[in-house]
PDB file of C-alpha atoms in Angstrom:
ATOM      1  CA  MET S   1       0.000   0.000   0.000  1.00  0.00           C
ATOM      2  CA  ILE S   2       1.260   3.476  -0.915  1.00  0.00           C
ATOM      3  CA  CYS S   3       1.224   6.386   1.534  1.00  0.00           C
ATOM      4  CA  THR S   4      -2.028   8.332   1.138  1.00  0.00           C
ATOM      5  CA  LYS S   5      -0.267  11.629   1.838  1.00  0.00           C
ATOM      6  CA  CYS S   6       2.853  11.696  -0.336  1.00  0.00           C
ATOM      7  CA  GLY S   7       1.702   9.052  -2.809  1.00  0.00           C
ATOM      8  CA  LYS S   8       5.264   7.796  -3.195  1.00  0.00           C
ATOM      9  CA  ASN S   9       6.510   5.714  -0.280  1.00  0.00           C
ATOM     10  CA  GLN S  10       5.285   2.478   1.242  1.00  0.00           C
ATOM     11  CA  ALA S  11       2.651   3.042   3.941  1.00  0.00           C
ATOM     12  CA  GLU S  12       3.624   1.624   7.338  1.00  0.00           C
ATOM     13  CA  VAL S  13       1.747   3.601  10.017  1.00  0.00           C
ATOM     14  CA  LEU S  14      -1.984   4.113  10.524  1.00  0.00           C
ATOM     15  CA  ILE S  15      -2.838   7.616  11.752  1.00  0.00           C
ATOM     16  CA  SER S  16      -6.428   8.840  12.064  1.00  0.00           C
ATOM     17  CA  GLY S  17      -7.587   6.266   9.534  1.00  0.00           C
ATOM     18  CA  LYS S  18      -4.897   7.157   6.982  1.00  0.00           C
ATOM     19  CA  TYR S  19      -2.054   4.828   6.027  1.00  0.00           C
ATOM     20  CA  LEU S  20       1.155   6.857   5.920  1.00  0.00           C
ATOM     21  CA  CYS S  21       4.824   6.220   5.242  1.00  0.00           C
ATOM     22  CA  VAL S  22       7.271   6.653   8.117  1.00  0.00           C
ATOM     23  CA  HIS S  23       8.299  10.142   6.969  1.00  0.00           C
ATOM     24  CA  CYS S  24       4.724  11.431   6.652  1.00  0.00           C
ATOM     25  CA  ALA S  25       3.714   9.727   9.901  1.00  0.00           C
ATOM     26  CA  ARG S  26       6.471  11.534  11.787  1.00  0.00           C
ATOM     27  CA  SER S  27       5.503  14.820  10.146  1.00  0.00           C
ATOM     28  CA  GLU S  28       1.861  14.326  11.150  1.00  0.00           C
ATOM     29  CA  ILE S  29       2.727  13.634  14.805  1.00  0.00           C
ATOM     30  CA  VAL S  30       5.174  16.559  15.016  1.00  0.00           C
ATOM     31  CA  LYS S  31       2.485  18.861  13.636  1.00  0.00           C
ATOM     32  CA  ARG S  32      -0.032  17.514  16.165  1.00  0.00           C
ATOM     33  CA  PHE S  33       2.441  17.803  19.035  1.00  0.00           C
ATOM     34  CA  ARG S  34       3.293  21.387  18.071  1.00  0.00           C
ATOM     35  CA  LYS S  35      -0.408  22.265  17.959  1.00  0.00           C
ATOM     36  CA  GLU S  36      -1.088  20.686  21.369  1.00  0.00           C
ATOM     37  CA  LEU S  37       1.908  22.477  22.851  1.00  0.00           C
ATOM     38  CA  SER S  38       0.645  25.791  21.493  1.00  0.00           C
ATOM     39  CA  LEU S  39      -2.956  25.233  22.650  1.00  0.00           C
ATOM     40  CA  SER S  40      -1.830  24.275  26.150  1.00  0.00           C
ATOM     41  CA  LYS S  41       0.379  27.368  26.556  1.00  0.00           C
ATOM     42  CA  PHE S  42       2.450  25.023  28.672  1.00  0.00           C
ATOM     43  CA  LEU S  43       5.968  25.963  27.640  1.00  0.00           C
ATOM     44  CA  ASP S  44       7.912  29.157  28.233  1.00  0.00           C
ATOM     45  CA  ARG S  45      11.183  29.869  26.479  1.00  0.00           C
ATOM     46  CA  GLU S  46      13.150  29.367  29.694  1.00  0.00           C
ATOM     47  CA  ASP S  47      11.594  26.511  31.604  1.00  0.00           C
ATOM     48  CA  ARG S  48      12.321  23.652  33.984  1.00  0.00           C
ATOM     49  CA  LEU S  49      10.079  20.656  33.519  1.00  0.00           C
ATOM     50  CA  VAL S  50      10.005  17.001  34.433  1.00  0.00           C
ATOM     51  CA  ILE S  51       8.598  14.033  32.522  1.00  0.00           C
ATOM     52  CA  LEU S  52       7.256  11.543  35.067  1.00  0.00           C
ATOM     53  CA  THR S  53       7.181   8.089  33.557  1.00  0.00           C
ATOM     54  CA  THR S  54       7.116   4.366  34.212  1.00  0.00           C
ATOM     55  CA  GLU S  55       9.357   1.752  32.581  1.00  0.00           C
ATOM     56  CA  ASN S  56       6.792   0.900  29.895  1.00  0.00           C
ATOM     57  CA  TYR S  57       6.595   4.562  28.870  1.00  0.00           C
ATOM     58  CA  MET S  58      10.310   5.345  28.767  1.00  0.00           C
ATOM     59  CA  ASP S  59      10.296   5.196  24.955  1.00  0.00           C
ATOM     60  CA  VAL S  60       7.409   7.682  24.660  1.00  0.00           C
ATOM     61  CA  SER S  61       9.082   9.908  27.264  1.00  0.00           C
ATOM     62  CA  SER S  62      12.294   9.977  25.240  1.00  0.00           C
ATOM     63  CA  LEU S  63      10.267  10.917  22.166  1.00  0.00           C
ATOM     64  CA  ILE S  64       8.531  13.749  24.021  1.00  0.00           C
ATOM     65  CA  GLU S  65      11.874  15.083  25.224  1.00  0.00           C
ATOM     66  CA  LYS S  66      13.240  14.980  21.669  1.00  0.00           C
ATOM     67  CA  LEU S  67      10.171  16.723  20.212  1.00  0.00           C
ATOM     68  CA  ILE S  68      10.287  19.518  22.773  1.00  0.00           C
ATOM     69  CA  TYR S  69      13.945  20.275  22.117  1.00  0.00           C
ATOM     70  CA  ASN S  70      13.448  20.124  18.334  1.00  0.00           C
ATOM     71  CA  ILE S  71      10.378  22.360  18.336  1.00  0.00           C
ATOM     72  CA  CYS S  72      11.933  24.966  20.615  1.00  0.00           C
ATOM     73  CA  LYS S  73      15.572  24.948  19.485  1.00  0.00           C
ATOM     74  CA  SER S  74      16.237  28.515  20.589  1.00  0.00           C
ATOM     75  CA  CYS S  75      14.727  27.978  24.048  1.00  0.00           C
ATOM     76  CA  LYS S  76      16.752  27.527  27.211  1.00  0.00           C
ATOM     77  CA  LEU S  77      15.094  24.442  28.616  1.00  0.00           C
ATOM     78  CA  ASP S  78      15.927  22.026  31.390  1.00  0.00           C
ATOM     79  CA  VAL S  79      14.015  18.768  30.826  1.00  0.00           C
ATOM     80  CA  LEU S  80      14.386  15.882  33.280  1.00  0.00           C
ATOM     81  CA  ILE S  81      12.978  12.354  32.895  1.00  0.00           C
ATOM     82  CA  ASP S  82      12.090  10.773  36.245  1.00  0.00           C
ATOM     83  CA  LYS S  83      11.087   7.083  36.287  1.00  0.00           C
ATOM     84  CA  ILE S  84       8.551   5.835  38.834  1.00  0.00           C
ATOM     85  CA  ASN S  85       8.661   2.165  39.834  1.00  0.00           C
ATOM     86  CA  GLU S  86       5.461   0.364  38.819  1.00  0.00           C
ATOM     87  CA  GLU S  87       3.151  -1.583  41.093  1.00  0.00           C
ATOM     88  CA  GLU S  88       0.975  -4.588  40.251  1.00  0.00           C
ATOM     89  CA  ASP S  89      -2.021  -2.329  40.895  1.00  0.00           C
ATOM     90  CA  ILE S  90      -2.234   0.427  38.239  1.00  0.00           C
ATOM     91  CA  ASN S  91      -4.013   2.746  40.654  1.00  0.00           C
ATOM     92  CA  LYS S  92      -1.148   2.382  43.120  1.00  0.00           C
ATOM     93  CA  THR S  93       1.261   3.309  40.298  1.00  0.00           C
ATOM     94  CA  LEU S  94      -0.821   6.373  39.399  1.00  0.00           C
ATOM     95  CA  TRP S  95      -1.034   7.252  43.088  1.00  0.00           C
ATOM     96  CA  LYS S  96       2.774   7.223  43.310  1.00  0.00           C
ATOM     97  CA  ILE S  97       2.908   9.571  40.329  1.00  0.00           C
ATOM     98  CA  MET S  98       0.399  11.952  41.938  1.00  0.00           C
ATOM     99  CA  ILE S  99       2.351  11.977  45.205  1.00  0.00           C
ATOM    100  CA  LYS S 100       5.536  12.667  43.230  1.00  0.00           C
ATOM    101  CA  ILE S 101       3.785  15.591  41.544  1.00  0.00           C
ATOM    102  CA  ARG S 102       2.636  16.827  44.938  1.00  0.00           C
ATOM    103  CA  GLU S 103       6.134  16.702  46.412  1.00  0.00           C
ATOM    104  CA  THR S 104       8.302  17.771  43.456  1.00  0.00           C
ATOM    105  CA  ASP S 105       9.789  21.245  43.157  1.00  0.00           C
ATOM    106  CA  PHE S 106       8.934  21.331  39.452  1.00  0.00           C
ATOM    107  CA  LYS S 107       5.931  23.487  38.610  1.00  0.00           C
ATOM    108  CA  LYS S 108       5.498  21.953  35.170  1.00  0.00           C
ATOM    109  CA  ILE S 109       5.118  18.205  34.673  1.00  0.00           C
ATOM    110  CA  ILE S 110       4.620  16.081  31.562  1.00  0.00           C
ATOM    111  CA  LEU S 111       2.938  12.668  31.618  1.00  0.00           C
ATOM    112  CA  PRO S 112       3.626  10.355  28.631  1.00  0.00           C
ATOM    113  CA  PHE S 113       0.395   8.333  28.750  1.00  0.00           C
ATOM    114  CA  THR S 114      -1.263   7.657  25.395  1.00  0.00           C
ATOM    115  CA  ALA S 115      -4.896   7.265  24.327  1.00  0.00           C
ATOM    116  CA  ASP S 116      -4.770   3.454  24.341  1.00  0.00           C
ATOM    117  CA  PHE S 117      -3.754   3.557  27.996  1.00  0.00           C
ATOM    118  CA  PHE S 118      -6.587   5.926  28.901  1.00  0.00           C
ATOM    119  CA  LEU S 119      -9.214   3.934  26.970  1.00  0.00           C
ATOM    120  CA  SER S 120      -8.124   0.748  28.741  1.00  0.00           C
ATOM    121  CA  TYR S 121      -8.002   2.546  32.090  1.00  0.00           C
ATOM    122  CA  LEU S 122     -11.553   3.836  31.536  1.00  0.00           C
ATOM    123  CA  ILE S 123     -12.791   0.256  30.991  1.00  0.00           C
ATOM    124  CA  TYR S 124     -10.675  -0.902  33.959  1.00  0.00           C
ATOM    125  CA  SER S 125     -12.175   1.801  36.202  1.00  0.00           C
ATOM    126  CA  ILE S 126     -15.749   0.983  35.228  1.00  0.00           C
ATOM    127  CA  SER S 127     -15.063  -2.730  35.791  1.00  0.00           C
ATOM    128  CA  THR S 128     -13.556  -2.240  39.245  1.00  0.00           C
ATOM    129  CA  GLY S 129     -15.875   0.578  40.319  1.00  0.00           C
ATOM    130  CA  TYR S 130     -12.934   2.803  41.286  1.00  0.00           C
ATOM    131  CA  MET S 131     -12.587   5.923  39.112  1.00  0.00           C
ATOM    132  CA  GLY S 132      -9.300   6.918  40.742  1.00  0.00           C
ATOM    133  CA  TYR S 133      -7.332   9.095  38.351  1.00  0.00           C
ATOM    134  CA  LEU S 134      -9.512   9.266  35.226  1.00  0.00           C
ATOM    135  CA  GLU S 135      -9.241  13.045  35.270  1.00  0.00           C
ATOM    136  CA  LEU S 136      -5.662  12.734  34.012  1.00  0.00           C
ATOM    137  CA  TYR S 137      -7.262  12.191  30.604  1.00  0.00           C
ATOM    138  CA  SER S 138      -6.855  15.780  29.426  1.00  0.00           C
ATOM    139  CA  LEU S 139      -4.408  17.917  27.506  1.00  0.00           C
ATOM    140  CA  VAL S 140      -3.712  19.970  30.624  1.00  0.00           C
ATOM    141  CA  VAL S 141      -4.483  19.229  34.267  1.00  0.00           C
ATOM    142  CA  GLU S 142      -3.815  21.712  37.068  1.00  0.00           C
ATOM    143  CA  VAL S 143      -3.359  20.424  40.610  1.00  0.00           C
ATOM    144  CA  TYR S 144      -1.235  21.450  43.606  1.00  0.00           C
ATOM    145  CA  SER S 145      -0.713  24.816  41.823  1.00  0.00           C
ATOM    146  CA  LYS S 146       1.213  22.908  39.158  1.00  0.00           C
ATOM    147  CA  LYS S 147       0.559  22.410  35.458  1.00  0.00           C
ATOM    148  CA  ILE S 148       0.470  18.883  34.018  1.00  0.00           C
ATOM    149  CA  PHE S 149       0.739  18.455  30.235  1.00  0.00           C
ATOM    150  CA  VAL S 150      -0.386  15.176  28.622  1.00  0.00           C
ATOM    151  CA  PRO S 151       0.511  15.664  24.928  1.00  0.00           C
ATOM    152  CA  PHE S 152      -0.562  12.207  23.683  1.00  0.00           C
ATOM    153  CA  TYR S 153      -3.771  11.872  25.691  1.00  0.00           C
ATOM    154  CA  SER S 154      -5.761  11.484  22.437  1.00  0.00           C
ATOM    155  CA  THR S 155      -3.000   9.773  20.414  1.00  0.00           C
ATOM    156  CA  PRO S 156      -2.718   5.966  20.611  1.00  0.00           C
ATOM    157  CA  ARG S 157       0.705   4.385  20.819  1.00  0.00           C
ATOM    158  CA  PHE S 158       0.452   2.727  17.392  1.00  0.00           C
ATOM    159  CA  GLU S 159       0.294   6.177  15.762  1.00  0.00           C
ATOM    160  CA  LEU S 160       3.803   6.888  17.090  1.00  0.00           C
ATOM    161  CA  LEU S 161       5.419   3.907  15.368  1.00  0.00           C
ATOM    162  CA  GLY S 162       7.031   6.122  12.739  1.00  0.00           C
ATOM    163  CA  PHE S 163       9.615   7.131  15.346  1.00  0.00           C
ATOM    164  CA  SER S 164      12.555   4.849  16.086  1.00  0.00           C
ATOM    165  CA  GLU S 165      12.212   5.627  19.811  1.00  0.00           C
ATOM    166  CA  ILE S 166       8.936   3.714  20.062  1.00  0.00           C
ATOM    167  CA  THR S 167       9.491   0.028  20.761  1.00  0.00           C
ATOM    168  CA  GLY S 168       7.179  -2.829  21.667  1.00  0.00           C
ATOM    169  CA  GLU S 169       3.554  -2.839  22.783  1.00  0.00           C
ATOM    170  CA  LEU S 170       2.015  -1.168  25.783  1.00  0.00           C
ATOM    171  CA  LYS S 171       2.296  -3.413  28.835  1.00  0.00           C
ATOM    172  CA  THR S 172       2.007  -2.675  32.547  1.00  0.00           C
ATOM    173  CA  LYS S 173       2.541  -4.716  35.712  1.00  0.00           C
ATOM    174  CA  ASP S 174      -1.222  -4.827  36.291  1.00  0.00           C
ATOM    175  CA  ALA S 175      -2.373  -8.172  34.824  1.00  0.00           C
ATOM    176  CA  PHE S 176      -6.050  -7.173  34.602  1.00  0.00           C
ATOM    177  CA  LEU S 177      -5.257  -3.907  32.820  1.00  0.00           C
ATOM    178  CA  ASN S 178      -2.992  -5.788  30.392  1.00  0.00           C
ATOM    179  CA  GLU S 179      -5.872  -8.073  29.431  1.00  0.00           C
ATOM    180  CA  ILE S 180      -8.019  -5.025  28.692  1.00  0.00           C
ATOM    181  CA  ILE S 181      -5.202  -3.437  26.658  1.00  0.00           C
ATOM    182  CA  LYS S 182      -4.892  -6.628  24.547  1.00  0.00           C
ATOM    183  CA  TRP S 183      -8.644  -6.831  24.030  1.00  0.00           C
ATOM    184  CA  ALA S 184      -8.929  -3.153  23.060  1.00  0.00           C
ATOM    185  CA  SER S 185      -6.025  -3.386  20.603  1.00  0.00           C
ATOM    186  CA  LYS S 186      -7.817  -6.204  18.770  1.00  0.00           C
ATOM    187  CA  GLN S 187     -11.251  -4.613  18.878  1.00  0.00           C
ATOM    188  CA  PHE S 188     -10.225  -1.082  17.902  1.00  0.00           C
ATOM    189  CA  ALA S 189      -7.117  -1.554  15.765  1.00  0.00           C
ATOM    190  CA  ASP S 190      -8.524   0.592  12.936  1.00  0.00           C
ATOM    191  CA  ASN S 191     -11.062   2.554  14.928  1.00  0.00           C
ATOM    192  CA  GLU S 192     -11.297   6.295  15.593  1.00  0.00           C
ATOM    193  CA  ILE S 193     -12.505   5.536  19.105  1.00  0.00           C
ATOM    194  CA  TYR S 194      -9.049   6.459  20.459  1.00  0.00           C
ATOM    195  CA  HIS S 195      -9.706  10.055  19.420  1.00  0.00           C
ATOM    196  CA  THR S 196     -13.331  10.211  20.562  1.00  0.00           C
ATOM    197  CA  PHE S 197     -13.885   8.168  23.732  1.00  0.00           C
ATOM    198  CA  GLY S 198     -13.273  11.227  25.915  1.00  0.00           C
ATOM    199  CA  SER S 199     -16.999  11.991  25.763  1.00  0.00           C
ATOM    200  CA  SER S 200     -17.556   8.733  27.678  1.00  0.00           C
ATOM    201  CA  ILE S 201     -15.386  10.046  30.503  1.00  0.00           C
ATOM    202  CA  ASN S 202     -17.315  13.329  30.510  1.00  0.00           C
ATOM    203  CA  VAL S 203     -20.570  11.417  31.068  1.00  0.00           C
ATOM    204  CA  ILE S 204     -19.203  10.274  34.431  1.00  0.00           C
ATOM    205  CA  LYS S 205     -19.061  13.961  35.502  1.00  0.00           C
ATOM    206  CA  LEU S 206     -15.775  13.744  37.339  1.00  0.00           C
ATOM    207  CA  GLU S 207     -15.879  17.363  38.444  1.00  0.00           C
ATOM    208  CA  ASN S 208     -18.769  16.578  40.808  1.00  0.00           C
ATOM    209  CA  ARG S 209     -17.052  13.678  42.560  1.00  0.00           C
ATOM    210  CA  LYS S 210     -15.569  13.645  46.048  1.00  0.00           C
ATOM    211  CA  ARG S 211     -11.760  13.884  46.099  1.00  0.00           C
ATOM    212  CA  CYS S 212      -8.965  12.598  48.278  1.00  0.00           C
ATOM    213  CA  LYS S 213      -7.576  15.584  50.160  1.00  0.00           C
ATOM    214  CA  ILE S 214      -3.985  14.454  49.522  1.00  0.00           C
ATOM    215  CA  CYS S 215      -3.701  12.873  46.044  1.00  0.00           C
ATOM    216  CA  ASN S 216      -6.908  14.229  44.441  1.00  0.00           C
ATOM    217  CA  ALA S 217      -8.179  10.743  43.547  1.00  0.00           C
ATOM    218  CA  ILE S 218     -11.924  10.278  43.093  1.00  0.00           C
ATOM    219  CA  ILE S 219     -13.322   8.563  46.208  1.00  0.00           C
ATOM    220  CA  GLU S 220     -16.764   7.522  47.398  1.00  0.00           C
ATOM    221  CA  ARG S 221     -16.544   8.707  51.009  1.00  0.00           C
ATOM    222  CA  GLY S 222     -14.212   9.944  53.723  1.00  0.00           C
ATOM    223  CA  ASP S 223     -11.483  12.453  52.946  1.00  0.00           C
ATOM    224  CA  CYS S 224      -8.619  10.146  51.893  1.00  0.00           C
ATOM    225  CA  CYS S 225      -8.195   7.311  49.378  1.00  0.00           C
ATOM    226  CA  LYS S 226      -7.010   3.894  50.560  1.00  0.00           C
ATOM    227  CA  TYR S 227      -3.436   4.530  49.378  1.00  0.00           C
ATOM    228  CA  CYS S 228      -3.127   7.798  51.257  1.00  0.00           C
ATOM    229  CA  LEU S 229      -4.642   6.178  54.338  1.00  0.00           C
ATOM    230  CA  GLU S 230      -1.814   3.641  54.251  1.00  0.00           C
ATOM    231  CA  SER S 231       0.939   6.252  53.929  1.00  0.00           C
ATOM    232  CA  PHE S 232      -0.471   9.474  55.369  1.00  0.00           C
ATOM    233  CA  SER S 233      -2.915   8.292  58.026  1.00  0.00           C
ATOM    234  CA  HIS S 234      -1.873  11.193  60.289  1.00  0.00           C
ATOM    235  CA  LEU S 235      -3.294  13.608  57.699  1.00  0.00           C
ATOM    236  CA  CYS S 236      -6.611  11.789  57.336  1.00  0.00           C
ATOM    237  CA  SER S 237      -9.625  12.081  59.631  1.00  0.00           C
ATOM    238  CA  GLU S 238     -10.617   9.429  62.152  1.00  0.00           C
ATOM    239  CA  GLN S 239     -13.798   8.917  60.125  1.00  0.00           C
ATOM    240  CA  SER S 240     -11.771   7.944  57.035  1.00  0.00           C
ATOM    241  CA  GLN S 241      -9.662   5.524  59.040  1.00  0.00           C
ATOM    242  CA  LYS S 242     -12.766   3.961  60.586  1.00  0.00           C
ATOM    243  CA  GLN S 243     -14.344   3.493  57.172  1.00  0.00           C
ATOM    244  CA  GLU S 244     -11.161   1.877  55.871  1.00  0.00           C
ATOM    245  CA  LEU S 245     -11.135  -0.579  58.785  1.00  0.00           C
ATOM    246  CA  GLU S 246     -14.814  -1.449  58.180  1.00  0.00           C
ATOM    247  CA  GLU S 247     -14.078  -2.179  54.495  1.00  0.00           C
ATOM    248  CA  ARG S 248     -11.251  -4.555  55.453  1.00  0.00           C
ATOM    249  CA  VAL S 249     -13.405  -6.554  57.877  1.00  0.00           C
TER     250      VAL S 249
END
């Protein structure tokens, strides 16, 4: 199959329903990344920012770092990649990232998560009944007086395959989430759902949900999530601790 954009080279990457060659695929993603960066107003010409990542997103993080430096060549930037150790529970991993954001000195943070992760996490959250950190699905999230930029929140990982940095398939340490990721990749391999499922998250009306006072996770009751209760019990009310004990019995 020939690239539908240049009409010359062999098509290798599917982006938004179009089969593109590697060169055109890279060009399309760079253009999208530049647009998202501009819309977010995230970057200043002299900035310190950190990319918080897990092992399975190190390749995407490296790509983000490369794109930022290439797009803003005349800027004086200090970009750090900080890897968070994964847990077998994806919500515990996301909790660790939120606590890192809370405690870091950086005021600007980038998360490398892609649309296929968020779609799978949405299904995971509905299945488990714990909405946790669904609000991270957004171009920009502001919490703890810090700005979080998620440039590929609506871009699935397979659309990044034109870049040599991207290796392998998405896989986490959470076995249940991995099963959902595999299922979704088969069901929606050629589907635009990765660019449109955000409306499903909006239906949940996250802005009206109760939040953990420490990590901002969506919770049903009390003032702390179960992870914060384990690590910051001294900051949580007696009522929250009592509820946690009742749930364990």
